[in-house]
Coordinates of C-alpha atoms and ligand atoms in Angstrom, one line a residue:
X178 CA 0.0 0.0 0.0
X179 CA 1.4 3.1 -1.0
X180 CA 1.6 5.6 2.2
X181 CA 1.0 9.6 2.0
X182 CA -0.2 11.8 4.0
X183 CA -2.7 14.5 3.6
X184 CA -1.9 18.3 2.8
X185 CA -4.0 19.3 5.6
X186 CA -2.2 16.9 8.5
X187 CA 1.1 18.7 6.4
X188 CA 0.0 22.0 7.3
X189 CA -1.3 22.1 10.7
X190 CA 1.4 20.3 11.3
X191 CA 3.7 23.2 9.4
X192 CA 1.7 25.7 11.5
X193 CA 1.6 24.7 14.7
X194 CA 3.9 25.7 17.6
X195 CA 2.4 23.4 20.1
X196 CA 2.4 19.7 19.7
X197 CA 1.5 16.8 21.8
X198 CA 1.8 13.2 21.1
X199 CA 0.8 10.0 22.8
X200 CA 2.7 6.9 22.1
X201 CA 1.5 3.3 23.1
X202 CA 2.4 -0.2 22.5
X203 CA 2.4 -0.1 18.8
X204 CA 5.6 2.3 18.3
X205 CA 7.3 0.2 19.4
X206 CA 6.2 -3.0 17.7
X207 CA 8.4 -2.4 14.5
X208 CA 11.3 -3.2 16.8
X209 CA 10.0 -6.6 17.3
X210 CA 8.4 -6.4 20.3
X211 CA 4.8 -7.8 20.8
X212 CA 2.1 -5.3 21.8
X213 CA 0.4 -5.2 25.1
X214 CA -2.5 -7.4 24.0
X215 CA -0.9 -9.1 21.1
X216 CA -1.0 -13.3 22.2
X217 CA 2.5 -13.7 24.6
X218 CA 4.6 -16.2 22.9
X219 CA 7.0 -19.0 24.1
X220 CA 6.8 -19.8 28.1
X221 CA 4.5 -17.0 28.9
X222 CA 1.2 -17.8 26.2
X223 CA -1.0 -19.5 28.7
X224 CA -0.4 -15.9 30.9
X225 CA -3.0 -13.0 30.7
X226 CA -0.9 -10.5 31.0
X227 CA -3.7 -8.2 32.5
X228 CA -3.6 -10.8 35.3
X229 CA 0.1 -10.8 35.6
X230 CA 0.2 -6.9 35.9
X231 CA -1.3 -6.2 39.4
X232 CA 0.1 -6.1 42.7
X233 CA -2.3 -8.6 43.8
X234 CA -0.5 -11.3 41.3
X235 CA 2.8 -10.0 42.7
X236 CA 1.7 -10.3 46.4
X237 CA 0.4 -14.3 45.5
X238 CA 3.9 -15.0 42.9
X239 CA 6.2 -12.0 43.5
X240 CA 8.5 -14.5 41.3
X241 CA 6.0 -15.7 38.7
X242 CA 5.7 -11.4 38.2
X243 CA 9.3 -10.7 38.4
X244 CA 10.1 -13.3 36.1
X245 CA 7.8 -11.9 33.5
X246 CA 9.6 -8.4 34.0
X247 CA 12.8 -10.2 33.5
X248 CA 12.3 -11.6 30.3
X249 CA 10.4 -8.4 28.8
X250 CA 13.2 -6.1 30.0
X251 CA 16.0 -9.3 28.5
X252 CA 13.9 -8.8 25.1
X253 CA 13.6 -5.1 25.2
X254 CA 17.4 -4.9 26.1
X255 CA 18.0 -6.9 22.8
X256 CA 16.0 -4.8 20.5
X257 CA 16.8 -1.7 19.0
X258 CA 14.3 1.6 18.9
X259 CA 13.1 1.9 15.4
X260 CA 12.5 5.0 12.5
X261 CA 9.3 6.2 14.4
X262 CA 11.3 6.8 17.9
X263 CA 13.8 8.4 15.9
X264 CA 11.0 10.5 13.8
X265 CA 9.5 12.0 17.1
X266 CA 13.2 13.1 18.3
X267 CA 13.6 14.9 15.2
X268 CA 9.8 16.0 15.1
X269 CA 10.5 17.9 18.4
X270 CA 13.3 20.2 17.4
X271 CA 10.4 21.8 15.1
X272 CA 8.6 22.9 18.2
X273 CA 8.6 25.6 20.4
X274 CA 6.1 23.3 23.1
X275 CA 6.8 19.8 22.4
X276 CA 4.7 16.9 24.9
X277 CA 6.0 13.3 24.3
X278 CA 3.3 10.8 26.2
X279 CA 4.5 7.7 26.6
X280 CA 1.8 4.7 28.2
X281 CA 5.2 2.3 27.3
X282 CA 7.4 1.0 29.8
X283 CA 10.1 0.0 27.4
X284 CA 12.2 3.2 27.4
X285 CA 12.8 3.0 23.3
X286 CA 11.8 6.8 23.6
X287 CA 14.9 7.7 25.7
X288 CA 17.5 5.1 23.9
X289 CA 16.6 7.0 20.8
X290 CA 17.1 10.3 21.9
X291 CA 14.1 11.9 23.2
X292 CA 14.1 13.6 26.6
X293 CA 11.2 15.0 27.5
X294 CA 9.2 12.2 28.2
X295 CA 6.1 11.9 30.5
X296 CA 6.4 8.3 31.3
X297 CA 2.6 7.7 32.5
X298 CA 3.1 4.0 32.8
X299 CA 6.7 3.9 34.8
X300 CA 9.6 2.0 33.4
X301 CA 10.7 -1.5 33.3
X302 CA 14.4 -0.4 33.9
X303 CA 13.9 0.8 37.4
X304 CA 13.0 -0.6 40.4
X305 CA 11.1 -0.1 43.4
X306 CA 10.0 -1.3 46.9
X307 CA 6.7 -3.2 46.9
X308 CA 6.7 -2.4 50.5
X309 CA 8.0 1.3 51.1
X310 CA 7.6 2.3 47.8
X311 CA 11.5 3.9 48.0
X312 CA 13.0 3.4 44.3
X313 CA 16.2 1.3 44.7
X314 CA 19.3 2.1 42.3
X315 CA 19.8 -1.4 40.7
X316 CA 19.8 -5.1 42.3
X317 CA 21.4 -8.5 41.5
X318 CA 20.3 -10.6 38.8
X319 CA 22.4 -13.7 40.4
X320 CA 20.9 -13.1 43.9
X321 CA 17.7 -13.9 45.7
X322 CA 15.1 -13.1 43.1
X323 CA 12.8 -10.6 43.6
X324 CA 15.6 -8.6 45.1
X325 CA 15.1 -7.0 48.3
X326 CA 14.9 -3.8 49.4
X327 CA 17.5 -2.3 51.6
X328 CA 15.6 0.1 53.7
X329 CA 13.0 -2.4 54.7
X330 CA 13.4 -5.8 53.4
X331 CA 10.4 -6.0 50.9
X332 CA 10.5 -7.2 47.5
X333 CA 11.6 -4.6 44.8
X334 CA 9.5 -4.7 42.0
X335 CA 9.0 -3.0 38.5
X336 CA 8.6 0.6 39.0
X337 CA 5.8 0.1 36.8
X338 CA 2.2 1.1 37.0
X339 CA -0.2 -1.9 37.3
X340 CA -4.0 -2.4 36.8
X341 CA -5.6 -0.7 39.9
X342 CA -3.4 1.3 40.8
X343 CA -3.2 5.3 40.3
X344 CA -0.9 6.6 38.1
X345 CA 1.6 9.2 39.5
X346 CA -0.4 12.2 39.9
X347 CA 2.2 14.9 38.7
X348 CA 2.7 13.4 35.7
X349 CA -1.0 13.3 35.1
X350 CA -1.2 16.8 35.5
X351 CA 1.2 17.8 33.2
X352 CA 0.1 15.5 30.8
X353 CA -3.8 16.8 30.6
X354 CA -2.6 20.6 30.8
X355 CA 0.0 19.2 27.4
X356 CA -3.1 18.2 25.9
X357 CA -5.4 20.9 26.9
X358 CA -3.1 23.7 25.4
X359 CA -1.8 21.3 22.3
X360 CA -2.8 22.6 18.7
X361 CA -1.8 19.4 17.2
X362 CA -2.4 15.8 19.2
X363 CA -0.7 12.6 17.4
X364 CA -1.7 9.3 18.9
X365 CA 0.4 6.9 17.4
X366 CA 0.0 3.2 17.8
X367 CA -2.2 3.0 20.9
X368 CA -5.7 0.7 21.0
X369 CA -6.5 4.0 22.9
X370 CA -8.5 1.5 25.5
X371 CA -6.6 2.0 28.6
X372 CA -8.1 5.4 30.7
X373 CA -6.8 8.1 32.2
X374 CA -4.6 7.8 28.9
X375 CA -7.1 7.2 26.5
X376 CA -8.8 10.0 27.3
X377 CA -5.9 12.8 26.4
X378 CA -6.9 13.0 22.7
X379 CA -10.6 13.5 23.6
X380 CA -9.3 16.4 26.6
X381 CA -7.6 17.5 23.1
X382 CA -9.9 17.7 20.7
X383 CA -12.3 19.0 23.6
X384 CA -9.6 22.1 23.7
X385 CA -9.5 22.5 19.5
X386 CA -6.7 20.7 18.9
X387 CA -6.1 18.5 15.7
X388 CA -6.1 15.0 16.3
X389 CA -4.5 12.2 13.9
X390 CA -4.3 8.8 14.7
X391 CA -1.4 6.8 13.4
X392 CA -2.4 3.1 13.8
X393 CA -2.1 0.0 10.8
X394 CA -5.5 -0.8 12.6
X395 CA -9.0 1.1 13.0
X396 CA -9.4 2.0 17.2
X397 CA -12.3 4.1 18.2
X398 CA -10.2 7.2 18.0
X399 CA -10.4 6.9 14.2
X400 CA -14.1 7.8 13.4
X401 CA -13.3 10.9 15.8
X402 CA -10.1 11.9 14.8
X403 CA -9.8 14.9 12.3
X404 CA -7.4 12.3 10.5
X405 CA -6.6 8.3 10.8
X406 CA -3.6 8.2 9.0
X407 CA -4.2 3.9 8.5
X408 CA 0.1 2.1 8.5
X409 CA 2.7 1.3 10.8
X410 CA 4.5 4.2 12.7
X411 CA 7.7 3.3 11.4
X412 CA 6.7 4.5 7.7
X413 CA 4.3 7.2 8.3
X414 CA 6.5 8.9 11.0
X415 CA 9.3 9.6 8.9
X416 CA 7.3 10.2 6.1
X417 CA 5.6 13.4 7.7
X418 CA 9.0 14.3 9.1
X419 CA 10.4 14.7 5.6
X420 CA 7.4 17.2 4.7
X421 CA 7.7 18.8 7.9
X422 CA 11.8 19.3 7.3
X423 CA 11.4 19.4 3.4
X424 CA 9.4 23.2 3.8
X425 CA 11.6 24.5 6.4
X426 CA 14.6 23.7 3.9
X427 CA 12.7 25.2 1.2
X428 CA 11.9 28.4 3.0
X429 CA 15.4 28.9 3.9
X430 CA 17.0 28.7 0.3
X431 CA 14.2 31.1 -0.5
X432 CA 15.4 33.8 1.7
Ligands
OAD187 P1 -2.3 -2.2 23.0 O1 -1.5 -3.5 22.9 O2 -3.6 -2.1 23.6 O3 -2.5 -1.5 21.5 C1 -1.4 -1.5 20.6 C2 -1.9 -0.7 19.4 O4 -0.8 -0.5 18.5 C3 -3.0 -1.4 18.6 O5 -4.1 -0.5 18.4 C4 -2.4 -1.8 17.3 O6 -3.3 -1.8 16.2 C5 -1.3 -0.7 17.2 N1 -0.1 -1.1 16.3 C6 0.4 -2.3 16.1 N2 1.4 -2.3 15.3 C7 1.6 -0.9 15.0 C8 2.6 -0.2 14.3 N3 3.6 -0.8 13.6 N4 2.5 1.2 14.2 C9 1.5 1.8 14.9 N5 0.6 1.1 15.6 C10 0.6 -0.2 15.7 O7 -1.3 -1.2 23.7 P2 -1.5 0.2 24.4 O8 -2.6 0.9 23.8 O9 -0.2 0.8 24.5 O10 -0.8 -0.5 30.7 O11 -2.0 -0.3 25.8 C11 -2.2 0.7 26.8 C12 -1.9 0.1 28.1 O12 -2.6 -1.1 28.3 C13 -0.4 -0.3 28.3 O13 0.4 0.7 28.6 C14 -0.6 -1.3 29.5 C15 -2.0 -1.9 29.2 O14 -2.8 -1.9 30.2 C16 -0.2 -0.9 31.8 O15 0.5 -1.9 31.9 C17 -0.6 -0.1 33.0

């Protein structure tokens, strides 16, 4: 299928001084990791991995959890961020007010270059006390596993956030006021299923922004969106970032 991307998605985009994007599981699928709800594979299929994600599975099998940590982080340490990370690092030095969501605990977003992230979701990379909730700054992967905590002798676990619990309230914040004041929201590759994130493009388009969805698959942001731009992330990103790129060039050998 032959991917472009519509004169008016161009030109807001041109336009616009503040942008807000909201990344989920699907960025980061082009880098061969499987989305959230996407079957497990191997050891881990007969595992819903809604029902591995809550501190009540960790306080039954604080192993069985870990474990599951251990082998995303093992095959997120072995995969590489792909072109749509990279787009949205290059995407920001167009803006004056640049917002990068992320709902993704992998950290592509950072290994490619971005810095500004609003990690809503945690990170797999760290760790924290299940007990005291102190963050600890690294543990043992040939000791007693979980690891324990220092301060209080809990288990650390992924500073993570899981089903039922709240999600850190500051970064919420600053999240909602990104998309309240955005002029352009892109969601790109999230089922857009999972609230209080889901509901950032609505708060956006609420506000007047212009919202495209960037997803191979139709979610229910797509009837609601101004655009659904229908592909993977890792072809239309860079694609809009050359017609982004492309005009500022051109304006600069016309002056
Ligand atoms: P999902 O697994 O629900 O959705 C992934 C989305 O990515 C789907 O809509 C796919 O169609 C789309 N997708 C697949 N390949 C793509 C590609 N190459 N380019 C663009 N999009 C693609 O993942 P999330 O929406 O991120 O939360 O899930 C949200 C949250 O649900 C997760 O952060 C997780 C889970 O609950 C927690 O763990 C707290």
């Amino acid at each position: 299928m032959e991917l472009s991307i519509p004169q008016e998605v161009i030109e807001r985009l041109r336009a616009a001084s503040r942008v807000t994007v909201l990344t989920g599981a699907g960025i980061s699928a082009e880098s061969g990791i499987p989305t959230f709800r996407e079957a497990q594979i191997g050891l881990w299929s007969k595992y819903d991995p809604t029902e591995l994600a809550t501190p009540q599975a960790f306080a039954r099998n604080p192993r069985l959890v870990w474990d599951w940590y251990a082998y995303r982080r093992e095959m997120i340490q072995a995969a590489q961020p792909n072109p749509a990370h990279y787009a949205l690092v290059d995407l920001e030095q167009h803006y004056e007010h640049f917002t990068l969501i992320t709902q993704n605990v992998d950290g592509f977003h950072w290994r490619a270059g971005s810095r500004e992230i609003i990690e809503l979701h945690g990170n797999l990379n760290r760790v924290r006390c299940f007990d005291c909730g102190v963050p600890a700054p690294g543990w043992d992967e040939e000791g007693e596993l979980p690891p324990i905590c220092a301060l209080c002798g809990g288990y650390l676990r992924p500073d993570v956030v899981w089903f039922g619990e709240g999600l850190p309230e500051q970064k919420l914040r600053q999240a909602y006021r990104a998309a309240e004041q955005s002029q352009v929201f892109l969601s790109i590759g999230t089922s857009a299923a999972v609230q209080p994130a889901a509901s950032l493009p609505l708060i956006s388009l609420r506000s007047g922004a212009f919202l495209v969805e960037i997803n191979p698959e139709e979610t229910s942001l797509a009837i609601i969106a101004d655009y659904w731009l229908q592909g993977p992330a890792g072809k239309i990103l860079p694609l809009l970032l050359q017609h982004i790129a492309g005009e500022e060039q051109a304006s600069e050998e016309d002056t």
